[in-house]
Amino acid sequence: MVIEVYEKEKQELLDICLEMVKHDLVIGSSGNASMRMGEHVVISPSSVHYTEMTIEDVVVIDLDGNEIEGTRNPSVETPMHLEIYKNREDALAVVHTHSVYASSMAALHKPLPPILDEIVSKLGAGIRVSKYAMPGTKQLGINVVKVLQDRSAALIANHGSVCVAKTLKDALFLSILFERACKIYLTAKQAGEPIELPEDVVEDEQDIWEMMKDF
Ligand SMILES: [Zn+2]
């Protein structure tokens, strides 16, 4: 069955993948991105360098991972994308990166504490690290969903990061924001011990996150 109705979405995905490269969040074909369109998911292909990727390389799958359209294999992290879509109704786009600072945190199994105002209201009150699982496995997806609860971002142990949002553009923006926050945290850590926001502020900002996630 061929459904050629996602041309616009495929182009958007392609553009976002190139932005991921431009912002130094990934290199080559590492990381991946997808957007949910009802019962279908438009996702980046496996093993195609983003700078060489064309709209024909983008894959459409259903929520069980069956290929609906495309000539390539979908991203190796497809099981994680599907686990997220099945468990987070508010997530309509997923961006997964191997960016330097977030991956450093992931290598340390170090959660990002709530140290910056803009981070808590946009990503949630402290970003957790998932339990380790092999790349490409359903278990990795299950572990990620667990720590992604009430948050827009998660660190994937010994691997990288993932951000979810209503749109791909927003998921990319959150990935850039998250990478910057990890950089700030690790930089501050070298000069001393970063101070967490007051508890009541964290609670208020988490409420703002809760409100904003549905817009
Ligand atoms: Zn990865």
PDB file of N, CA and C in Angstrom, residues 118-157:
ATOM      1  N   GLU A 118      14.467  28.904  33.059  1.00  0.00           N
ATOM      2  CA  GLU A 118      13.866  28.584  31.747  1.00  0.00           C
ATOM      3  C   GLU A 118      13.822  27.078  31.472  1.00  0.00           C
ATOM      4  N   ILE A 119      14.720  26.357  32.126  1.00  0.00           N
ATOM      5  CA  ILE A 119      14.770  24.915  31.897  1.00  0.00           C
ATOM      6  C   ILE A 119      13.564  24.213  32.534  1.00  0.00           C
ATOM      7  N   VAL A 120      13.267  24.566  33.768  1.00  0.00           N
ATOM      8  CA  VAL A 120      12.188  23.869  34.477  1.00  0.00           C
ATOM      9  C   VAL A 120      10.847  24.089  33.775  1.00  0.00           C
ATOM     10  N   SER A 121      10.547  25.329  33.411  1.00  0.00           N
ATOM     11  CA  SER A 121       9.240  25.586  32.801  1.00  0.00           C
ATOM     12  C   SER A 121       9.135  24.985  31.392  1.00  0.00           C
ATOM     13  N   LYS A 122      10.261  24.805  30.713  1.00  0.00           N
ATOM     14  CA  LYS A 122      10.195  24.262  29.344  1.00  0.00           C
ATOM     15  C   LYS A 122      10.444  22.760  29.262  1.00  0.00           C
ATOM     16  N   LEU A 123      11.278  22.231  30.183  1.00  0.00           N
ATOM     17  CA  LEU A 123      11.615  20.802  30.102  1.00  0.00           C
ATOM     18  C   LEU A 123      11.088  19.976  31.269  1.00  0.00           C
ATOM     19  N   GLY A 124      10.833  20.646  32.394  1.00  0.00           N
ATOM     20  CA  GLY A 124      10.397  19.925  33.586  1.00  0.00           C
ATOM     21  C   GLY A 124      11.425  20.037  34.699  1.00  0.00           C
ATOM     22  N   ALA A 125      10.985  19.665  35.911  1.00  0.00           N
ATOM     23  CA  ALA A 125      11.799  19.903  37.115  1.00  0.00           C
ATOM     24  C   ALA A 125      12.915  18.881  37.299  1.00  0.00           C
ATOM     25  N   GLY A 126      13.990  19.044  36.582  1.00  0.00           N
ATOM     26  CA  GLY A 126      15.107  18.108  36.696  1.00  0.00           C
ATOM     27  C   GLY A 126      14.955  17.002  35.667  1.00  0.00           C
ATOM     28  N   ILE A 127      16.012  16.765  34.909  1.00  0.00           N
ATOM     29  CA  ILE A 127      15.943  15.771  33.828  1.00  0.00           C
ATOM     30  C   ILE A 127      16.673  14.501  34.247  1.00  0.00           C
ATOM     31  N   ARG A 128      15.951  13.401  34.188  1.00  0.00           N
ATOM     32  CA  ARG A 128      16.477  12.127  34.698  1.00  0.00           C
ATOM     33  C   ARG A 128      17.269  11.354  33.637  1.00  0.00           C
ATOM     34  N   VAL A 129      17.996  10.358  34.123  1.00  0.00           N
ATOM     35  CA  VAL A 129      18.755   9.467  33.228  1.00  0.00           C
ATOM     36  C   VAL A 129      18.075   8.102  33.212  1.00  0.00           C
ATOM     37  N   SER A 130      17.857   7.563  32.024  1.00  0.00           N
ATOM     38  CA  SER A 130      17.220   6.241  31.939  1.00  0.00           C
ATOM     39  C   SER A 130      18.204   5.157  32.373  1.00  0.00           C
ATOM     40  N   LYS A 131      17.657   4.022  32.753  1.00  0.00           N
ATOM     41  CA  LYS A 131      18.490   2.860  33.052  1.00  0.00           C
ATOM     42  C   LYS A 131      19.104   2.383  31.734  1.00  0.00           C
ATOM     43  N   TYR A 132      20.311   1.855  31.767  1.00  0.00           N
ATOM     44  CA  TYR A 132      20.967   1.458  30.514  1.00  0.00           C
ATOM     45  C   TYR A 132      20.224   0.313  29.812  1.00  0.00           C
ATOM     46  N   ALA A 133      20.153   0.438  28.483  1.00  0.00           N
ATOM     47  CA  ALA A 133      19.687  -0.669  27.637  1.00  0.00           C
ATOM     48  C   ALA A 133      20.393  -0.534  26.290  1.00  0.00           C
ATOM     49  N   MET A 134      20.507  -1.642  25.590  1.00  0.00           N
ATOM     50  CA  MET A 134      21.181  -1.638  24.279  1.00  0.00           C
ATOM     51  C   MET A 134      20.439  -0.751  23.283  1.00  0.00           C
ATOM     52  N   PRO A 135      21.176  -0.001  22.448  1.00  0.00           N
ATOM     53  CA  PRO A 135      20.532   0.812  21.412  1.00  0.00           C
ATOM     54  C   PRO A 135      19.627  -0.044  20.515  1.00  0.00           C
ATOM     55  N   GLY A 136      18.523   0.534  20.102  1.00  0.00           N
ATOM     56  CA  GLY A 136      17.641  -0.137  19.147  1.00  0.00           C
ATOM     57  C   GLY A 136      16.683  -1.136  19.779  1.00  0.00           C
ATOM     58  N   THR A 137      16.734  -1.312  21.084  1.00  0.00           N
ATOM     59  CA  THR A 137      15.848  -2.298  21.721  1.00  0.00           C
ATOM     60  C   THR A 137      14.575  -1.638  22.258  1.00  0.00           C
ATOM     61  N   LYS A 138      13.546  -2.485  22.394  1.00  0.00           N
ATOM     62  CA  LYS A 138      12.298  -1.999  22.985  1.00  0.00           C
ATOM     63  C   LYS A 138      12.555  -1.614  24.446  1.00  0.00           C
ATOM     64  N   GLN A 139      13.470  -2.364  25.094  1.00  0.00           N
ATOM     65  CA  GLN A 139      13.785  -2.085  26.502  1.00  0.00           C
ATOM     66  C   GLN A 139      14.310  -0.659  26.675  1.00  0.00           C
ATOM     67  N   LEU A 140      15.119  -0.206  25.711  1.00  0.00           N
ATOM     68  CA  LEU A 140      15.615   1.173  25.784  1.00  0.00           C
ATOM     69  C   LEU A 140      14.429   2.132  25.794  1.00  0.00           C
ATOM     70  N   GLY A 141      13.459   1.864  24.930  1.00  0.00           N
ATOM     71  CA  GLY A 141      12.261   2.705  24.861  1.00  0.00           C
ATOM     72  C   GLY A 141      11.483   2.683  26.164  1.00  0.00           C
ATOM     73  N   ILE A 142      11.336   1.500  26.747  1.00  0.00           N
ATOM     74  CA  ILE A 142      10.604   1.358  28.019  1.00  0.00           C
ATOM     75  C   ILE A 142      11.322   2.149  29.121  1.00  0.00           C
ATOM     76  N   ASN A 143      12.649   2.022  29.147  1.00  0.00           N
ATOM     77  CA  ASN A 143      13.434   2.730  30.179  1.00  0.00           C
ATOM     78  C   ASN A 143      13.337   4.247  29.999  1.00  0.00           C
ATOM     79  N   VAL A 144      13.318   4.686  28.744  1.00  0.00           N
ATOM     80  CA  VAL A 144      13.241   6.123  28.468  1.00  0.00           C
ATOM     81  C   VAL A 144      11.872   6.667  28.877  1.00  0.00           C
ATOM     82  N   VAL A 145      10.816   5.952  28.519  1.00  0.00           N
ATOM     83  CA  VAL A 145       9.448   6.399  28.860  1.00  0.00           C
ATOM     84  C   VAL A 145       9.309   6.577  30.373  1.00  0.00           C
ATOM     85  N   LYS A 146       9.922   5.667  31.115  1.00  0.00           N
ATOM     86  CA  LYS A 146       9.855   5.719  32.576  1.00  0.00           C
ATOM     87  C   LYS A 146      10.399   7.045  33.126  1.00  0.00           C
ATOM     88  N   VAL A 147      11.543   7.496  32.610  1.00  0.00           N
ATOM     89  CA  VAL A 147      12.163   8.722  33.156  1.00  0.00           C
ATOM     90  C   VAL A 147      11.647   9.987  32.474  1.00  0.00           C
ATOM     91  N   LEU A 148      10.932   9.804  31.382  1.00  0.00           N
ATOM     92  CA  LEU A 148      10.385  10.947  30.642  1.00  0.00           C
ATOM     93  C   LEU A 148       9.070  11.440  31.258  1.00  0.00           C
ATOM     94  N   GLN A 149       8.587  10.691  32.232  1.00  0.00           N
ATOM     95  CA  GLN A 149       7.308  11.044  32.864  1.00  0.00           C
ATOM     96  C   GLN A 149       7.325  12.484  33.398  1.00  0.00           C
ATOM     97  N   ASP A 150       6.305  13.267  33.041  1.00  0.00           N
ATOM     98  CA  ASP A 150       6.192  14.670  33.471  1.00  0.00           C
ATOM     99  C   ASP A 150       7.379  15.535  33.056  1.00  0.00           C
ATOM    100  N   ARG A 151       8.040  15.169  32.009  1.00  0.00           N
ATOM    101  CA  ARG A 151       9.185  15.927  31.505  1.00  0.00           C
ATOM    102  C   ARG A 151       9.111  15.959  29.976  1.00  0.00           C
ATOM    103  N   SER A 152       9.831  16.938  29.390  1.00  0.00           N
ATOM    104  CA  SER A 152       9.924  16.985  27.921  1.00  0.00           C
ATOM    105  C   SER A 152      11.266  16.479  27.424  1.00  0.00           C
ATOM    106  N   ALA A 153      12.125  16.074  28.349  1.00  0.00           N
ATOM    107  CA  ALA A 153      13.456  15.593  27.956  1.00  0.00           C
ATOM    108  C   ALA A 153      13.897  14.462  28.863  1.00  0.00           C
ATOM    109  N   ALA A 154      14.805  13.647  28.351  1.00  0.00           N
ATOM    110  CA  ALA A 154      15.416  12.594  29.165  1.00  0.00           C
ATOM    111  C   ALA A 154      16.829  12.361  28.662  1.00  0.00           C
ATOM    112  N   LEU A 155      17.686  11.934  29.579  1.00  0.00           N
ATOM    113  CA  LEU A 155      19.025  11.497  29.191  1.00  0.00           C
ATOM    114  C   LEU A 155      18.980   9.988  29.047  1.00  0.00           C
ATOM    115  N   ILE A 156      19.615   9.481  28.003  1.00  0.00           N
ATOM    116  CA  ILE A 156      19.635   8.033  27.760  1.00  0.00           C
ATOM    117  C   ILE A 156      21.023   7.542  28.180  1.00  0.00           C
ATOM    118  N   ALA A 157      21.074   6.695  29.187  1.00  0.00           N
ATOM    119  CA  ALA A 157      22.345   6.275  29.789  1.00  0.00           C
ATOM    120  C   ALA A 157      23.366   5.825  28.753  1.00  0.00           C
TER     121      ALA A 157
END
